[in-house]
């Protein structure tokens, strides 16, 4: 022991003997006080980490964790919790991880109980928010204590200072067990996962906890654990980046954007986007890096190959709708789509952070040189996109996502405005769960829904055509298509001309009533002689109009 430490310790002891307690004013005094505490000569205050007492003085009764049956201290004594939280933070900053962990854990439980009680008795929103804020601050400290503990134990293990199971402990040796530091293997595993998440993203805990508060949700330990699952998977665990797209995402897109009647899905996975496309009346050409045995509704098997090595089929320019592989490959994947396949329109479900970044040339190509025309930002996070094979509980995502929609300009070469600017549109996927899709093959896009009141159904800002108007528009095209087919039914007609089932049924009913089609075996129909004459007359009239023009 140095003379300086001896002098500081003596002074602290003298103050406590004279006054019963002493508050340390510097880190030097804290170190000296902890040494005295280790010898049992003084006692740390349970709430204030910088306050020390005579170990023989009576300790006031104050439960560290409030039981559910008790009145939570958060409700009645919020100021004490605030002071105690700051003390826990000071302990962590001073390097006294065990003391900070013990204090923050108790404070978390007290604040949690207080918030639950406040909600139960329907207390004011302000009181509930205060309790949750204190719970959040305690959770942040507790989480960072586990991060520090994981680092300390890993360092100690590397030096051989952690006793192995069954190994005899030598008295006074600089060796400890997990039990002595208050942690078991399961908790250490969780601490290491949290530590890895914080290493990858230093403000990880802060962001997750604040996001819960902003959403009006409880900042719980479970939310931290849940968020870790989305951050710490290794490249080996992620494999080929298969994350199934929630149907809510695709339904929202199809209610706002219309694509070519046949759509390309080059990262089809197990068909999450495909099924929603087909239900809306689209045909699809599907492929994936891995052979997952995914088939279309017609039984056509997916193609297998690396999209980065693909080239378009001559004469086929299909729009693209996809949830591309995340990570570094996303930039190259989408840039290849625009450079090589050159779709009229492409929609990609991406992390909202895709707007940022400048180091990757492909990212600059996608966001600066050929920016999207529209970005539909989900105001409410989508249901979790779990990795393939995940069999755990379903939950909400920790990721903010958006549909990025690129649309080719009239020059046929470029996309977007070319100056990095695009339209950002906020949408809530819950409003589109039962919304009808725009007509396949029609092109264009619609404005988001406008809500007048909670009691009214949603309507578009743009007028919606009636079924009769839609049939009048499609009648001639349907007859031309029928002329090329010996027989058809409602399903093949719908797919052939890219209309909704209701339009296909109405067309068949109307054309049958006019005698332009006639029934065949089963549920099939064929163009009648009257229908063929009507087509010839229409073609003749169009020819005369062209000559006259």
Short mmCIF file of C-alpha atoms in Angstrom, two decimals, residues 5 9 25 31 69 125 148 223 237 284 313 325 367 434 436-437 443 497 520 527 540 544:
data_model
loop_
_atom_site.label_atom_id
_atom_site.label_comp_id
_atom_site.label_asym_id
_atom_site.label_seq_id
_atom_site.Cartn_x
_atom_site.Cartn_y
_atom_site.Cartn_z
CA UNK A 5 -3.48 5.48 -0.30
CA UNK A 9 -7.94 5.62 3.72
CA UNK A 25 -15.41 13.37 -3.99
CA UNK A 31 -10.57 3.44 -4.88
CA UNK A 69 -48.08 -6.99 -3.94
CA UNK A 125 -49.63 9.06 -19.00
CA UNK A 148 -18.05 -4.95 -19.35
CA UNK A 223 -36.51 -6.48 -26.23
CA UNK A 237 -25.24 -18.41 -39.73
CA UNK A 284 -43.91 -14.62 -62.53
CA UNK A 313 -34.20 -13.07 -72.46
CA UNK A 325 -29.95 -10.55 -50.43
CA UNK A 367 -28.88 6.29 -55.40
CA UNK A 434 -57.18 -5.94 -47.32
CA UNK A 436 -57.06 -4.37 -53.59
CA UNK A 437 -54.03 -4.50 -55.85
CA UNK A 443 -48.54 0.48 -65.15
CA UNK A 497 -54.80 -10.38 -70.33
CA UNK A 520 -67.49 -25.61 -74.62
CA UNK A 527 -65.02 -17.39 -79.49
CA UNK A 540 -61.84 -3.05 -90.85
CA UNK A 544 -60.36 2.80 -92.65
#
